[in-house]
Amino acid sequence: MTPLPAISGFLRPDGRKGIRNITLVCYLVECAHHVARKIVDKADQSDVHLIGFPGCFPNDYALKQLQSIVSHPNVGAILLVSLGCEGFNREALYDAAHRSGRPVDTLVIQQQGGTRSAIESGIMRVQALQQHIVVQREPMAVSELVIGTICGGSDGTSGITANPAVGKSFDKLVAQQATCIFEETGELIGCEQIMAERAATPELGNIITAAVDKASNYYKVLGYGSFAPGNAEGGLTTQEEKSMGAYSKSGSSQISGIIKPGDVPPRGGLYLLDVVPDGEPRFGFPNISDNAEIVEMIACGAHLILFTTGRGSVVGSAISPVIKVCANPETYRSLSEDMDINAGRILEEDTNIDEIGDEIYRAVLAVANGEPTKSEALGHQEFILTYKTFEPIGPQCLPFG
């Protein structure tokens, strides 16, 4: 068997280590999006990424996500791009980045004389920030990794190949004290009792059940759920069938806690991410795309994301690499340039879930050590952040001690 690669990462002032060294250009309102994008385009570097929030009126959720993201271990430096009159609290975001010890600067377009001069100033500021980024890698343990998983474009093969294989890789990672995050409560309806039985405490089990009930009620008010037409076309028949497939990504480890977007787990273990807003539905569907969920896992500190798909997907993400695990062998043949692992071999070859789980585990270590994923090599840097509202989690949601 091939020896496992040693991992190394970029040590940050807070003691966490990153597996990438990204410079963020972050727009704080849609009016600043074009200028920020041009700065990134003209920088023409794979490690300069565009992120942002389009809204003008403030939202505590969006601020919390970006505060977590600018201090993410994969981030080395930050340029904030403001129009100047938006409602977003740019000072609070700047302070969060500054407190994290990263080089940070703010570009206010209304103070720069317009589009062209703002873009020119932004390019120079990015170059200046990059002079102060930590560049030396240091040894990193598996226990320091945070890994998230989502599924998108699920079909009838997802729950019997890719998803349980990711679950196997999660079990191996959790056994080494890594932090693993799975979601989403809206796609786990019908599995709440099983998850409650795996919870570290009875109190946590009750909270997990309540979170799934909240998701079910939320979808009822909206008039539709997470079961999409594409799922039915791919052979899934019910929400519960889809839920069981999604649930299998979590593996069999004890569930240590439940978190909400932007909450960084305090230590290793398996965590459920509740992405359905609290309170009455105010902002529409909980996540309007797979990348919205990826962003929330990144805000929880995920170094990389395992993305399972049966129908196929071509997305990646800014900040944290995406490893795409394809459930369907026909989909893999059609989209092989975008897929990292062919879990569909379980259906066609002398390969089993344990072996694919081991392959995923090894891919996690290789990517953590700098090997690019397919989406990274293709230049994918998707990012989307919208409006939500959440109440803080309570002490029963996290592991004791």
Steps between C-alpha positions, in 0.01 A plus 500: 500500500626850415628681811281781628637847419627721780289814535629852541315829535537876539509591870270791590528726807204325670682165483289348223666390177375554147540271200482791254634858512221706346484876459136606518349793314166546676229737375256627761207590275398413143593854393866411572488158331626613157802684640590205724467254213724711276764514774500120519499461120793739455694340785471179294617272780336173597541584869313833480130427551186710470233477770235738625154589623259669255252650743494865603307482826682326788449141611660342809525160329694638201734694728567190712573288191748749361663557839561126520617482140756784517661317793476157333827304517520480118499881476827692502394858427184703435403804294153634583334691211229741611293744296491721806132547584377139541347384827752216549720549807837515328675619816392188692618277214833684479545462876435123481765461231745725683453316832579173322847633420455501124598793279179684405411819313177679406438663162210749495397567139333835575836623632700377199360708216300228324530159341837520321692661783341263754605196295856633463521572873355158581762318292781686678343428837475128425867495405594684821294263716662195344842621612395424858340156460648201684655278231677224693316171557527313829412139595127449551317212668183338365334609826541862389287451188139614468309327216147571384275296274193576290310323224365662185323361198417176681362200316421136570870411524596769752383315809667171406843617376636852557313596817578191709859508370534855632356370827778241516762771444337710773527208743874473430549875541296525822699207642808720459328793678436699181190719489234387252184698416192368321173673412216582428201451728256562214645199318499281812125497562407149617847433644466710815448206737800311361718807545365564850603146599855576382522828695760536774232595754121469528475880504687520169270231358197715585658804335571301182139381488375856551728629221358249251145583610580869444618421148186299424275781620702760311455309175128459565460877528693551177288241322790292372791300637848389405383219272567637151372388156854395413499259794189329363645486149804331653294222653425623853136457600444673837648759732574222752693301238707808420547567871639153567753547225601843631518365855748229398765769437527538878645153552449322832697707754340658801354845426694740722294814446272713286614835363357786297669686213811683616544292817846340512495164682713517816674166445506191280199279443188477284267801482161562340466843334149646529462733202124566526434852638342544841164669546233554238607466135619843385759448231365218285659161439770420761774464238445605141793294371756242607764771523300685766540192721869472412552860610333425834730203558800715411377753758509211751870455424489221241837469326345302215166363387396152385224548241308190395290501183309248292360723227822700475626843604779723373536741793787560736541782749709790610731453802455126565561231235211275393557128442217368282403138560287368214237240592390397151751331263319635193519853638868452570567399142309805377660750740832340586691829458304642793490194727775406745385154608283244321299335778280348227767233458324329791219415256717381211829370636644286775506799736313554824393789720792454739755526217341814356481642853874443533554667161304804618699508824829496307371773266422717804859467619644565154287811447580620852866472405456722193385272218240692295150361455337486157293811573807690619694409185204621290490833682170457686463753784123519556370696799150607602374661819147625559272593791404273791435522873616269781486486878824411683553133585483392865759310705314170452583519128873448544719234663574534869848519647 
